JSON list of C-alpha atoms in Angstrom, two decimals:
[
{"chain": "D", "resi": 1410, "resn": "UNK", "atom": "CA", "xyz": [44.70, 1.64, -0.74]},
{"chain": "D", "resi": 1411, "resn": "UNK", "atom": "CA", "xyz": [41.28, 0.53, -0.54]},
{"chain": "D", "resi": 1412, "resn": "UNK", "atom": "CA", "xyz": [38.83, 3.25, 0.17]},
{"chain": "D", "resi": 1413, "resn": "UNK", "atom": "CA", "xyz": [35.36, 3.30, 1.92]},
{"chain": "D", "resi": 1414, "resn": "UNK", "atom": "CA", "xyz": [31.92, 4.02, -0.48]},
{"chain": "D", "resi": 1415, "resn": "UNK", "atom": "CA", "xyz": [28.62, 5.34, 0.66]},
{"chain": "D", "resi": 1416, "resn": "UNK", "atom": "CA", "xyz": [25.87, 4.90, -1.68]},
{"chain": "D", "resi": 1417, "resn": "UNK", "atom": "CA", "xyz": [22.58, 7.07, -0.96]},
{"chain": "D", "resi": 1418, "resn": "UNK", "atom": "CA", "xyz": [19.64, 4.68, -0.13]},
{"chain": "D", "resi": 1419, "resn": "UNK", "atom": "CA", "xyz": [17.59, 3.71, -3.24]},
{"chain": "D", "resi": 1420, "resn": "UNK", "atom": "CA", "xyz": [14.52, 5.66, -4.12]},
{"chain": "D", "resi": 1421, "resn": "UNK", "atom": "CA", "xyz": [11.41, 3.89, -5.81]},
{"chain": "D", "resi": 1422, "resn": "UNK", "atom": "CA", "xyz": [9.29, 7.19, -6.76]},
{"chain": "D", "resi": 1423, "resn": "UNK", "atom": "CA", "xyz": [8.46, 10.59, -5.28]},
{"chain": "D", "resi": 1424, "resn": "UNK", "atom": "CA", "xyz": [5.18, 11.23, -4.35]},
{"chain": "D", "resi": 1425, "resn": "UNK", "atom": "CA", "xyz": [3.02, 14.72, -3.92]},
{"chain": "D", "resi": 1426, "resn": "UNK", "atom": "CA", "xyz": [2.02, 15.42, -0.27]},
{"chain": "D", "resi": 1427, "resn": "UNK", "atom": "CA", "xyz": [-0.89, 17.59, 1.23]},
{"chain": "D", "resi": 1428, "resn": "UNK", "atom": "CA", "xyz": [1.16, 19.02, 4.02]},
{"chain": "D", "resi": 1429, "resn": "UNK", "atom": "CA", "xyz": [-0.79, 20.76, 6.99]},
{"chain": "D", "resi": 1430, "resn": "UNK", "atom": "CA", "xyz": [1.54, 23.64, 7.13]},
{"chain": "D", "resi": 1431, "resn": "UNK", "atom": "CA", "xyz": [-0.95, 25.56, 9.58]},
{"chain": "D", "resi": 1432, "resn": "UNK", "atom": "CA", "xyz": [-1.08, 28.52, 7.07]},
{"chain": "D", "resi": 1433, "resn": "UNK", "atom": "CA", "xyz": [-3.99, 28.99, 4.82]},
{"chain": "D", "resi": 1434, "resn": "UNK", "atom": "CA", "xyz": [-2.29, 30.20, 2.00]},
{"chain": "D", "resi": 1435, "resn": "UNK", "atom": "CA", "xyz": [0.57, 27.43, 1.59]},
{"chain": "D", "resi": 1436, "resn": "UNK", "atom": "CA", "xyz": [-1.92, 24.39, 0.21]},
{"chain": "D", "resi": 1437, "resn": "UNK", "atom": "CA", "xyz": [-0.38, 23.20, -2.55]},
{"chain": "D", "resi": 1438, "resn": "UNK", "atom": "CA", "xyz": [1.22, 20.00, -2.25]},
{"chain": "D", "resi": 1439, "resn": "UNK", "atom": "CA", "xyz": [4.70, 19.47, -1.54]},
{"chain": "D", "resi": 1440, "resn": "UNK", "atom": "CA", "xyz": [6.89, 16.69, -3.61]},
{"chain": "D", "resi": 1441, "resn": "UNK", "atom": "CA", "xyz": [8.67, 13.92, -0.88]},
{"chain": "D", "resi": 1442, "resn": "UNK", "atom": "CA", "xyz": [11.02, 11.40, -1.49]},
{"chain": "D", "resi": 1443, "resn": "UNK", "atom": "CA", "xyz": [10.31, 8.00, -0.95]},
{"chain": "D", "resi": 1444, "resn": "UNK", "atom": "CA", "xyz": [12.91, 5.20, 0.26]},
{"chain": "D", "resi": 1445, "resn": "UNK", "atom": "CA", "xyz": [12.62, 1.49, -0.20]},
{"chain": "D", "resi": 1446, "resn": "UNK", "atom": "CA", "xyz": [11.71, 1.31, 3.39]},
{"chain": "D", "resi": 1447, "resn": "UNK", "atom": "CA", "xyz": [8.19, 2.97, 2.28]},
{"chain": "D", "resi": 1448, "resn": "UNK", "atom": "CA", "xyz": [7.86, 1.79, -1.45]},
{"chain": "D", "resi": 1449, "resn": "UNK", "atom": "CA", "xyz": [4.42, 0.54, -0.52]},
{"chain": "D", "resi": 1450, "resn": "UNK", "atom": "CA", "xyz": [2.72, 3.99, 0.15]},
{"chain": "D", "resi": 1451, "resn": "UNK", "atom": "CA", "xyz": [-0.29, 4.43, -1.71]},
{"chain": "D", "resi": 1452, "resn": "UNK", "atom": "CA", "xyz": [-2.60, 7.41, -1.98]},
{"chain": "D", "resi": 1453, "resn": "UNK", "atom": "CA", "xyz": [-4.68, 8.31, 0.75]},
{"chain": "D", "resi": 1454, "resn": "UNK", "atom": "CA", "xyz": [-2.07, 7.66, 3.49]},
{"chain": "D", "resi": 1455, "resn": "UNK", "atom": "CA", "xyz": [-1.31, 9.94, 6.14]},
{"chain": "D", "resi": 1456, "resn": "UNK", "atom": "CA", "xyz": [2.36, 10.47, 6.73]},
{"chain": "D", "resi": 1457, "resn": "UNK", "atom": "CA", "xyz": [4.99, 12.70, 8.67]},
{"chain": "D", "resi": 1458, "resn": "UNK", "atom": "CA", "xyz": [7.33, 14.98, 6.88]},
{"chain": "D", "resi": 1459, "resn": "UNK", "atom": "CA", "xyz": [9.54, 17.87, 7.17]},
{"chain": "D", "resi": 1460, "resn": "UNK", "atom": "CA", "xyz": [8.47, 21.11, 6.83]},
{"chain": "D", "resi": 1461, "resn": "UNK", "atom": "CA", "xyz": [10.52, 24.50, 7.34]},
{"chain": "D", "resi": 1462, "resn": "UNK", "atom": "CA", "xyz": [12.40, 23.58, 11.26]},
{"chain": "D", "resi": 1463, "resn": "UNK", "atom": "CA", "xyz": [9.27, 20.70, 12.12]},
{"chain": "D", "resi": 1464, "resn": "UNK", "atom": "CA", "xyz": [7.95, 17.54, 11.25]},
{"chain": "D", "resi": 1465, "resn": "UNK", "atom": "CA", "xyz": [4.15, 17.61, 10.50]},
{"chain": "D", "resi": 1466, "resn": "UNK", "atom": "CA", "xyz": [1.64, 15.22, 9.26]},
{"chain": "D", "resi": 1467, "resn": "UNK", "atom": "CA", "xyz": [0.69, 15.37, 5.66]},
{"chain": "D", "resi": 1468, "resn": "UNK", "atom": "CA", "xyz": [-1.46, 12.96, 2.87]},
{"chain": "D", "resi": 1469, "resn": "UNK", "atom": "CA", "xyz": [-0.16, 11.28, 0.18]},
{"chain": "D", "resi": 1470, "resn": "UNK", "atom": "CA", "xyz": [-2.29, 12.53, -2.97]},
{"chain": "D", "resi": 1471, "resn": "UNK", "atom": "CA", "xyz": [-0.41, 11.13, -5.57]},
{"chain": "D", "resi": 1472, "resn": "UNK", "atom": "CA", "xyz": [2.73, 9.06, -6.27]},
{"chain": "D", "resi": 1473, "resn": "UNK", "atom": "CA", "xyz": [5.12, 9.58, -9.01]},
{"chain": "D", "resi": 1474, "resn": "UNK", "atom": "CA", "xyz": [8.05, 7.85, -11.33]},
{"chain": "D", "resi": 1475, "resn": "UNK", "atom": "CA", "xyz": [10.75, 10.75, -11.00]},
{"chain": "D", "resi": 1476, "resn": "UNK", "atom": "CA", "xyz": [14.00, 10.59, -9.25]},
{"chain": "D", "resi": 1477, "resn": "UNK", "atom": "CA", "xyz": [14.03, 11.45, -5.48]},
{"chain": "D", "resi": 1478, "resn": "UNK", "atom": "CA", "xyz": [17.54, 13.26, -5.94]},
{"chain": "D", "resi": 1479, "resn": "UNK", "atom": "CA", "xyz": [17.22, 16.86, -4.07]},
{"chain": "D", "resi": 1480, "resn": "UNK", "atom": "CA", "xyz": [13.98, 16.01, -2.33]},
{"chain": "D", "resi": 1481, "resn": "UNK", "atom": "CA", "xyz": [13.46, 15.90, 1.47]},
{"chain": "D", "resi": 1482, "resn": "UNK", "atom": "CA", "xyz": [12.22, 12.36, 2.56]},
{"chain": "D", "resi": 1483, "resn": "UNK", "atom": "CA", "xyz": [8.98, 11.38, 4.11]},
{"chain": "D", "resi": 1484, "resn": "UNK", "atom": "CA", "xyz": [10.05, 10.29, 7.90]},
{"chain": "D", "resi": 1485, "resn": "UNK", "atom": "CA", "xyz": [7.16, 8.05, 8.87]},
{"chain": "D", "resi": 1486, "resn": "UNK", "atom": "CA", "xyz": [4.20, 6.21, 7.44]},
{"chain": "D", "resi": 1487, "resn": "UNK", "atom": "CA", "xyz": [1.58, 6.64, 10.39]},
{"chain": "D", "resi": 1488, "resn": "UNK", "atom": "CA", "xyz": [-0.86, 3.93, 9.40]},
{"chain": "D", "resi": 1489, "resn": "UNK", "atom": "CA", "xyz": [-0.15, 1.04, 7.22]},
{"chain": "D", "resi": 1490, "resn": "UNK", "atom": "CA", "xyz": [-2.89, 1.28, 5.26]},
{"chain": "D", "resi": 1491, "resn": "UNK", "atom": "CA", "xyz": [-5.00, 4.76, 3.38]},
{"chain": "D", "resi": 1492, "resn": "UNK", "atom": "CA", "xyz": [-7.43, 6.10, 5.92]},
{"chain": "D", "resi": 1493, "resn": "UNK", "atom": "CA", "xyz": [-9.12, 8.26, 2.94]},
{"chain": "D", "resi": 1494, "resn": "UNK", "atom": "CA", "xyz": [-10.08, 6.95, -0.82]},
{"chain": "D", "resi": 1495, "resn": "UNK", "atom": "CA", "xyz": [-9.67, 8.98, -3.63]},
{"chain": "D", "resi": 1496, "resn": "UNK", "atom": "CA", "xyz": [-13.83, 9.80, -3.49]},
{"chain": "D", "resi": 1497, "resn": "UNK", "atom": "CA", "xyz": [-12.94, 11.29, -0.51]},
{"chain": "D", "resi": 1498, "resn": "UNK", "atom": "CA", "xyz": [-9.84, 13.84, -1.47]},
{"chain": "D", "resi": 1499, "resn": "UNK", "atom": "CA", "xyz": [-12.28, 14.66, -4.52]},
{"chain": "D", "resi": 1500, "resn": "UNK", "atom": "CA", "xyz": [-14.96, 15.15, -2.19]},
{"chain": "D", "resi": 1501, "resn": "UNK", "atom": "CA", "xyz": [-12.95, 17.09, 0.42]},
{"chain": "D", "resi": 1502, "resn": "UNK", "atom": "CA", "xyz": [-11.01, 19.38, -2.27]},
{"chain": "D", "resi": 1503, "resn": "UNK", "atom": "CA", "xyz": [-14.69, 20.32, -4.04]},
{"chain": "D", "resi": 1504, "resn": "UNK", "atom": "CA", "xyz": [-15.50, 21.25, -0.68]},
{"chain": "D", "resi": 1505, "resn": "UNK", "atom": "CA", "xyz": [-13.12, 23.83, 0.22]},
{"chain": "D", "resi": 1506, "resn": "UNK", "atom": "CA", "xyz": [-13.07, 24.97, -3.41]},
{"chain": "D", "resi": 1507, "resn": "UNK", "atom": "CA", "xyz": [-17.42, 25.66, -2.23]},
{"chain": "D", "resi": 1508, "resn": "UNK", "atom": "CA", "xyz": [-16.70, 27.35, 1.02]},
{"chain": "D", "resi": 1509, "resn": "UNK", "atom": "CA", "xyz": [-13.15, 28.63, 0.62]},
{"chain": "D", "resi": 1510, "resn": "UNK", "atom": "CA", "xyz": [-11.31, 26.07, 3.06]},
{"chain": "D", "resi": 1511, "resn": "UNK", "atom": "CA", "xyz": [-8.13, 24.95, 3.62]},
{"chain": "D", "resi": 1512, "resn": "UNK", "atom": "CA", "xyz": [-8.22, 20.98, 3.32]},
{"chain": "D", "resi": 1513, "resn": "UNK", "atom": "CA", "xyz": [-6.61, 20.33, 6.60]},
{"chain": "D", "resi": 1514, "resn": "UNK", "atom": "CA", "xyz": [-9.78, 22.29, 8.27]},
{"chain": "D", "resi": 1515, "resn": "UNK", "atom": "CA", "xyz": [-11.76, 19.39, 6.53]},
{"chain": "D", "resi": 1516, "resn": "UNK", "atom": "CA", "xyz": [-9.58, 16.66, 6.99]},
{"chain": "D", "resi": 1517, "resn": "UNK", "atom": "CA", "xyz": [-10.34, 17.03, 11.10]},
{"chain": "D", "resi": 1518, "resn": "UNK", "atom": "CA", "xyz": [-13.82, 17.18, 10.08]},
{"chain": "D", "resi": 1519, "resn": "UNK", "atom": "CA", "xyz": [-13.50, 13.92, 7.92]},
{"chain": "D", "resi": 1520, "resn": "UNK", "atom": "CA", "xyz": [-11.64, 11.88, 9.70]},
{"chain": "D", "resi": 1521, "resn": "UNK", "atom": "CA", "xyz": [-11.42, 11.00, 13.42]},
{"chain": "D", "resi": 1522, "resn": "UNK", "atom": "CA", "xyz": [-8.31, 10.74, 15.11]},
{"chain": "D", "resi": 1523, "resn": "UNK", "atom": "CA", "xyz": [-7.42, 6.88, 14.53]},
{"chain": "D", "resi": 1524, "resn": "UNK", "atom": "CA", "xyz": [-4.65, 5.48, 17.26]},
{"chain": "D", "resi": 1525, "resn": "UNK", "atom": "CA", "xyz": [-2.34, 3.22, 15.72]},
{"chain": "D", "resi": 1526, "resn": "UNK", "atom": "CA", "xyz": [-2.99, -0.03, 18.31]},
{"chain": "D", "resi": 1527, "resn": "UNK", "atom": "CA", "xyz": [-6.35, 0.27, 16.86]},
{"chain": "D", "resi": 1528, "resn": "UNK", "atom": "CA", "xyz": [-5.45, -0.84, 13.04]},
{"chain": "D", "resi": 1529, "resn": "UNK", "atom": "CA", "xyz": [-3.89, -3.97, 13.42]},
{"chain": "D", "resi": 1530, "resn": "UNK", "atom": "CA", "xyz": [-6.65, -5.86, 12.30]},
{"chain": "D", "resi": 1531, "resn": "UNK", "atom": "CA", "xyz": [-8.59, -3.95, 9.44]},
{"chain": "D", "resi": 1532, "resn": "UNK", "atom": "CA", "xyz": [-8.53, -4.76, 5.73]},
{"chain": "D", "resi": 1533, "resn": "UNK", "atom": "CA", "xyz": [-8.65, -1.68, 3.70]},
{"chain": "D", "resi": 1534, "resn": "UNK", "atom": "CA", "xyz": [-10.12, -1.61, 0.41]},
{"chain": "D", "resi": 1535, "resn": "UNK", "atom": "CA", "xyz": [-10.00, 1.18, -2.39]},
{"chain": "D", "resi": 1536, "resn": "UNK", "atom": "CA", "xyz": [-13.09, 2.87, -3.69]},
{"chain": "D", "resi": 1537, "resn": "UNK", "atom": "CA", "xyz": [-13.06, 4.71, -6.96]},
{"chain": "D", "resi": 1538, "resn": "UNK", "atom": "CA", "xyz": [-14.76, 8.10, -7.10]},
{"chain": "D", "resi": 1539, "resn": "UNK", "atom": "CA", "xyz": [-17.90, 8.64, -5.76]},
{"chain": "D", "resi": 1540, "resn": "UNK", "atom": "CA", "xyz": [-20.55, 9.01, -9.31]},
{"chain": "D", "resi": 1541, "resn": "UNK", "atom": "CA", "xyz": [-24.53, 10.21, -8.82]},
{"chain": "D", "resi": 1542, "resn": "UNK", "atom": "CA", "xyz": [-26.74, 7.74, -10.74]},
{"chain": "D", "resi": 1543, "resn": "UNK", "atom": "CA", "xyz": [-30.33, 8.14, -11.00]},
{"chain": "D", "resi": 1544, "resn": "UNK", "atom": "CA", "xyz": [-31.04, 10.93, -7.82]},
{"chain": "D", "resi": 1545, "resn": "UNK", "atom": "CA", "xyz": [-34.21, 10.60, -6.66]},
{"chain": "D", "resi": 1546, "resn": "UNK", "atom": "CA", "xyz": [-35.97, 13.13, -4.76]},
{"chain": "D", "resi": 1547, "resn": "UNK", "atom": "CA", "xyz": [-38.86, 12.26, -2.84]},
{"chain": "D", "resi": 1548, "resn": "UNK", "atom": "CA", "xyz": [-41.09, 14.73, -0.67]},
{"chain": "D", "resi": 1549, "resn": "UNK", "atom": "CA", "xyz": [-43.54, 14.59, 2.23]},
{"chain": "D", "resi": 1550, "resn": "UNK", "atom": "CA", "xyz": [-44.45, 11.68, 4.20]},
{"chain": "D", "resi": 1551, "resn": "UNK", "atom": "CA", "xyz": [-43.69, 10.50, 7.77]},
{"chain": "D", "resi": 1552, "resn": "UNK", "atom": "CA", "xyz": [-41.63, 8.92, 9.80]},
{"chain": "D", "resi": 1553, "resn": "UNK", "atom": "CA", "xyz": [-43.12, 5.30, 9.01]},
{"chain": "D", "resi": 1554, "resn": "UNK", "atom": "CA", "xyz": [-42.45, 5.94, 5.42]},
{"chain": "D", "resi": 1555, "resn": "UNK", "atom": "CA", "xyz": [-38.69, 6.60, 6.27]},
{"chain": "D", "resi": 1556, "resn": "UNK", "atom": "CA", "xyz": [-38.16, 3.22, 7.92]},
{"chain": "D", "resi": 1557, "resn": "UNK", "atom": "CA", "xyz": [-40.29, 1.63, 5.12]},
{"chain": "D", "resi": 1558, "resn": "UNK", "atom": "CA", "xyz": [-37.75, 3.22, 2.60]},
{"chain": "D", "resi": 1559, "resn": "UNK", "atom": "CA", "xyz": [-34.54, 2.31, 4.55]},
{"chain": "D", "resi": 1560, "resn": "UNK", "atom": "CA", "xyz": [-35.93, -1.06, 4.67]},
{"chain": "D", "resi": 1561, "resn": "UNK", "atom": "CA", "xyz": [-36.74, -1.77, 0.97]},
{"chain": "D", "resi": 1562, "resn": "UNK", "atom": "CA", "xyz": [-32.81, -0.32, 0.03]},
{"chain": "D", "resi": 1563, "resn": "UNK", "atom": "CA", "xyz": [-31.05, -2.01, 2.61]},
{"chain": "D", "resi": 1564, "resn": "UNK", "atom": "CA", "xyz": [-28.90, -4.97, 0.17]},
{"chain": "D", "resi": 1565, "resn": "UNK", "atom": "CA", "xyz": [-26.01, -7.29, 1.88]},
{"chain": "D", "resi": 1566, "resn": "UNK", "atom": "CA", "xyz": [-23.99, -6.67, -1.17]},
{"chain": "D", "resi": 1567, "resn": "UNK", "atom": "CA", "xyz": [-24.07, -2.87, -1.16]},
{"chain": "D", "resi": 1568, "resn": "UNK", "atom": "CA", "xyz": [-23.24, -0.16, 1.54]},
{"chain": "D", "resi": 1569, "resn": "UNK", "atom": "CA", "xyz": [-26.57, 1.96, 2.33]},
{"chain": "D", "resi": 1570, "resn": "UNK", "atom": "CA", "xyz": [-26.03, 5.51, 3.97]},
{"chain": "D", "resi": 1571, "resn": "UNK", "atom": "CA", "xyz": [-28.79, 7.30, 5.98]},
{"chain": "D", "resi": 1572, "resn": "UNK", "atom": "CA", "xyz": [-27.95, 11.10, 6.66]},
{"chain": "D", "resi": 1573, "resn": "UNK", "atom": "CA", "xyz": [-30.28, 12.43, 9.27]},
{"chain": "D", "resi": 1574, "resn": "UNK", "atom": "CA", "xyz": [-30.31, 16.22, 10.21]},
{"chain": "D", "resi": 1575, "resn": "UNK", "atom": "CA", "xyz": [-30.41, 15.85, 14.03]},
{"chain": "D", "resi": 1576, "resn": "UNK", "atom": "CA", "xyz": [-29.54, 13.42, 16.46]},
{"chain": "D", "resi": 1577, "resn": "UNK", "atom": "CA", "xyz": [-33.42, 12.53, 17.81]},
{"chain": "D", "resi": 1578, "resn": "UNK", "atom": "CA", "xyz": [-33.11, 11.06, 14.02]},
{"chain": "D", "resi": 1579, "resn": "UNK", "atom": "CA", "xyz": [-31.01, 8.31, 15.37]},
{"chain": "D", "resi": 1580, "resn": "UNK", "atom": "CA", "xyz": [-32.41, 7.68, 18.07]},
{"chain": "D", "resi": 1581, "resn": "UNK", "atom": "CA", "xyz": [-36.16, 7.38, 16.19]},
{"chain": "D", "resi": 1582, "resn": "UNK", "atom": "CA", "xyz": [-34.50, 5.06, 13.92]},
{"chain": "D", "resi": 1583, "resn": "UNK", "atom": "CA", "xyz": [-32.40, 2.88, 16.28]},
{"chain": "D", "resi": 1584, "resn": "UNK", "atom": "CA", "xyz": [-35.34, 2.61, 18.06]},
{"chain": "D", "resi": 1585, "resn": "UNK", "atom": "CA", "xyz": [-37.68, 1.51, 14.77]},
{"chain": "D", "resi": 1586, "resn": "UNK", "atom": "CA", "xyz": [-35.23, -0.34, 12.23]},
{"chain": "D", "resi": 1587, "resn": "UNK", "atom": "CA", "xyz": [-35.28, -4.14, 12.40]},
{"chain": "D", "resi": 1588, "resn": "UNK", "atom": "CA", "xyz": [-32.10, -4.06, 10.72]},
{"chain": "D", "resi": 1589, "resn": "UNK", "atom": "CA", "xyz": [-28.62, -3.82, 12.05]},
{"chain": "D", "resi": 1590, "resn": "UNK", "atom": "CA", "xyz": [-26.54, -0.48, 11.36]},
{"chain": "D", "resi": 1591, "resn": "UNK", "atom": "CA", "xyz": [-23.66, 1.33, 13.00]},
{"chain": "D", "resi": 1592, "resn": "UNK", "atom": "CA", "xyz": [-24.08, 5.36, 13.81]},
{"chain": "D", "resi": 1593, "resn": "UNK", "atom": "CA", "xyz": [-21.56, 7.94, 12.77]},
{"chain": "D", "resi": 1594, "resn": "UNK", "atom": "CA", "xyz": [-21.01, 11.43, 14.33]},
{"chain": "D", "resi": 1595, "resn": "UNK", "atom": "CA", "xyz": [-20.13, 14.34, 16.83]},
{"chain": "D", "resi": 1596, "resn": "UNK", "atom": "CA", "xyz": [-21.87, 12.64, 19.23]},
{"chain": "D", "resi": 1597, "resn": "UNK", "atom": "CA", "xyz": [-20.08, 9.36, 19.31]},
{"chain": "D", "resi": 1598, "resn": "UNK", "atom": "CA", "xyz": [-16.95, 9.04, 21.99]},
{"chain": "D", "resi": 1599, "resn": "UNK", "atom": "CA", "xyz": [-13.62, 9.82, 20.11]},
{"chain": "D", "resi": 1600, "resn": "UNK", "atom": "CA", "xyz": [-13.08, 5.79, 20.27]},
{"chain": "D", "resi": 1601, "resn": "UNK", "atom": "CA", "xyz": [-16.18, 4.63, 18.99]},
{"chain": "D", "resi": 1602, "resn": "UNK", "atom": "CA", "xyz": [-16.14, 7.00, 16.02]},
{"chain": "D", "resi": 1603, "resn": "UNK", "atom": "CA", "xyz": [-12.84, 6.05, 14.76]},
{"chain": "D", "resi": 1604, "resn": "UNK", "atom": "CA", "xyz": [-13.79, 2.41, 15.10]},
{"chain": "D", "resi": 1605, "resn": "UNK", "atom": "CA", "xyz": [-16.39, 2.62, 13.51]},
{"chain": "D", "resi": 1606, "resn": "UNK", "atom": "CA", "xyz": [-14.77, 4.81, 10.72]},
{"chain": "D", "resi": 1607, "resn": "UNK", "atom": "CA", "xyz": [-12.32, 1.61, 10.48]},
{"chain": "D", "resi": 1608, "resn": "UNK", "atom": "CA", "xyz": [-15.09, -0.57, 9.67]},
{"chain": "D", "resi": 1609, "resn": "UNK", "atom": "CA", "xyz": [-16.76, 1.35, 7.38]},
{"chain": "D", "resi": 1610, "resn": "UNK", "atom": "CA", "xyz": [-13.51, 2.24, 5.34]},
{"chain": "D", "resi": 1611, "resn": "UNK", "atom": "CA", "xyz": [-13.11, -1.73, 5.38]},
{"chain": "D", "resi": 1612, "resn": "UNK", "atom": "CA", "xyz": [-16.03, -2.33, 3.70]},
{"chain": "D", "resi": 1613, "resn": "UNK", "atom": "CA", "xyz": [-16.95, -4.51, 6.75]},
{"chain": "D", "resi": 1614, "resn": "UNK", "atom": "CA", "xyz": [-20.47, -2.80, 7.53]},
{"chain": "D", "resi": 1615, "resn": "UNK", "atom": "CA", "xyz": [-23.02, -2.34, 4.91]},
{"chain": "D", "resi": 1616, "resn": "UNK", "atom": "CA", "xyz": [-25.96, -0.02, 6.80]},
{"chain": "D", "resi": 1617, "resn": "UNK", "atom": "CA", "xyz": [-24.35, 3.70, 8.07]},
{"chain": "D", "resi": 1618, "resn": "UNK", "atom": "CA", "xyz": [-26.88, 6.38, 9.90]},
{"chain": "D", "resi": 1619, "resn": "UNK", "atom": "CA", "xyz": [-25.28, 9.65, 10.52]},
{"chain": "D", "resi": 1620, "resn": "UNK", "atom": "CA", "xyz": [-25.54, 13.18, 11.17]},
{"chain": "D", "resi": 1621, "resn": "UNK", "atom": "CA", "xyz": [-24.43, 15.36, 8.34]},
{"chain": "D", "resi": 1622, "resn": "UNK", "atom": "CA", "xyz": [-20.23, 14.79, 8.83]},
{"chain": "D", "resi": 1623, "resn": "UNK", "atom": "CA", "xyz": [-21.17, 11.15, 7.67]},
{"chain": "D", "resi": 1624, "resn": "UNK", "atom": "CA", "xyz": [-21.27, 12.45, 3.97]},
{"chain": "D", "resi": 1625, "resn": "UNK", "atom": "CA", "xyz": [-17.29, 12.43, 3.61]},
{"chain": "D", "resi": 1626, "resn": "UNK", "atom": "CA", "xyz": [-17.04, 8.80, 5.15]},
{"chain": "D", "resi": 1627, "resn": "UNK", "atom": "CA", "xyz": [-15.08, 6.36, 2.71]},
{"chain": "D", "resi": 1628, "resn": "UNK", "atom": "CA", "xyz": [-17.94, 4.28, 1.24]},
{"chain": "D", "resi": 1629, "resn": "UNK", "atom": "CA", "xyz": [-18.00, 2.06, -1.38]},
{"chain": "D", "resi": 1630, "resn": "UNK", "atom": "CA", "xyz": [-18.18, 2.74, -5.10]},
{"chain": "D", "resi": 1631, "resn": "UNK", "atom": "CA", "xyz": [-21.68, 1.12, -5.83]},
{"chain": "D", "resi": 1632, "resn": "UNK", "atom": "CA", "xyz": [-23.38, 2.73, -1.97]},
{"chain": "D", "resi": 1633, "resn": "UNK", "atom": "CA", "xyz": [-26.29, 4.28, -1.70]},
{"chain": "D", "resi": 1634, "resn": "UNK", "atom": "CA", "xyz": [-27.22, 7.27, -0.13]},
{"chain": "D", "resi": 1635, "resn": "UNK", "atom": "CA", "xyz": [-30.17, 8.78, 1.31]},
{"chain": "D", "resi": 1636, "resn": "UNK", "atom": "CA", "xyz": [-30.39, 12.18, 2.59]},
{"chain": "D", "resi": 1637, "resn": "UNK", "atom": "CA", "xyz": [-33.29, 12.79, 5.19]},
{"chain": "D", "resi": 1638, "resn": "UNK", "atom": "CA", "xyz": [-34.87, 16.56, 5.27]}
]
């Protein structure tokens, strides 16, 4: 009599999941499954899962060699590539640990809502945590001095962030730079901001101004920053 075997579909690893449960007090991260379908998931990558009677989005924070067995499975990669580095979960988690947040309040902050026809196209690059070399603190002088300043740091091999306090900022310096940059903030259109989140997460633009949400963008190991007032 020949019989009929199931076998359970393979699992690679397990990985730890920020899940945005909607309640303050659940924030620890959940442990997912992962099948072969989604072996490539890395860190950083926003995903669906089940939680309680829903499916909700989560973040992959870190991925692990134990068995799957018991776990519930991740349903769906959303993007096929991280749309945060690991600077960034550092950055966001020392955040709420500063002002008592839940990361998911951040996470809307951080990063734009990115449609999934818009990231055929981009090449995504890791960045290792963000490190302060050197800070430099300069006082006084004027608006020429600024653009002076921008201009002497600006270097094709290194990403160069400018984080202005007000909008009028922007529009001083978009005005007075000679070189090109791409803005970042609240006052972008929904689409612009998460294209231009895309290309800065890429690596593909090296000169950033932005209001003060620009801090958590995913820049480069080796960028500069300079914070204005």
């Amino acid at each position: 009599m020949t019989g009929v075997q199931t076998c359970a579909l393979p699992i690679y690893f397990a990985v730890e999941v920020l899940v945005d449960t909607n309640i303050s007090h659940l924030s620890d991260p959940y442990t997912y499954a992962v099948s072969t379908k989604y072996s490539d998931v890395e860190i950083g990558t926003m995903v669906s899962v089940p939680f309680g009677s829903r499916i909700t989005p989560g973040i992959v924070i870190s991925r692990s060699p134990r068995s799957g067995d018991g776990l519930k499975f991740i349903k769906k990669v959303l993007h096929p590539f991280p749309i945060l580095n690991t600077g960034q979960i550092e950055l966001i988690n020392n955040a709420t640990e500063r002002w008592v947040g839940n990361f998911w309040d951040f996470m809307r902050f951080v990063v734009p809502t990115i449609a999934s026809s818009s990231v055929q196209n981009i090449r995504f690059s890791e960045a290792i945590a963000r490190k302060v070399s050197q800070p430099e603190l300069k006082i006084g002088g004027s608006y020429e001095d600024l653009v002076r300043l921008i201009e002497s740091r600006i270097n094709p091999a290194r990403q160069l962030l400018i984080v202005v306090p007000k909008l009028g900022d922007i529009d001083y310096l978009r005005n007075e730079l000679k070189t090109k940059f791409i803005e970042y903030g609240s006052h972008l259109a929904s689409k612009e901001r998460a294209e231009n989140y895309l290309r800065i997460l890429s690596g593909e633009v090296n000169t950033i101004i932005g209001t003060r949400s620009s801090i958590f963008l995913p820049l480069k190991a080796d960028a500069e920053i300079i914070v204005v007032d």
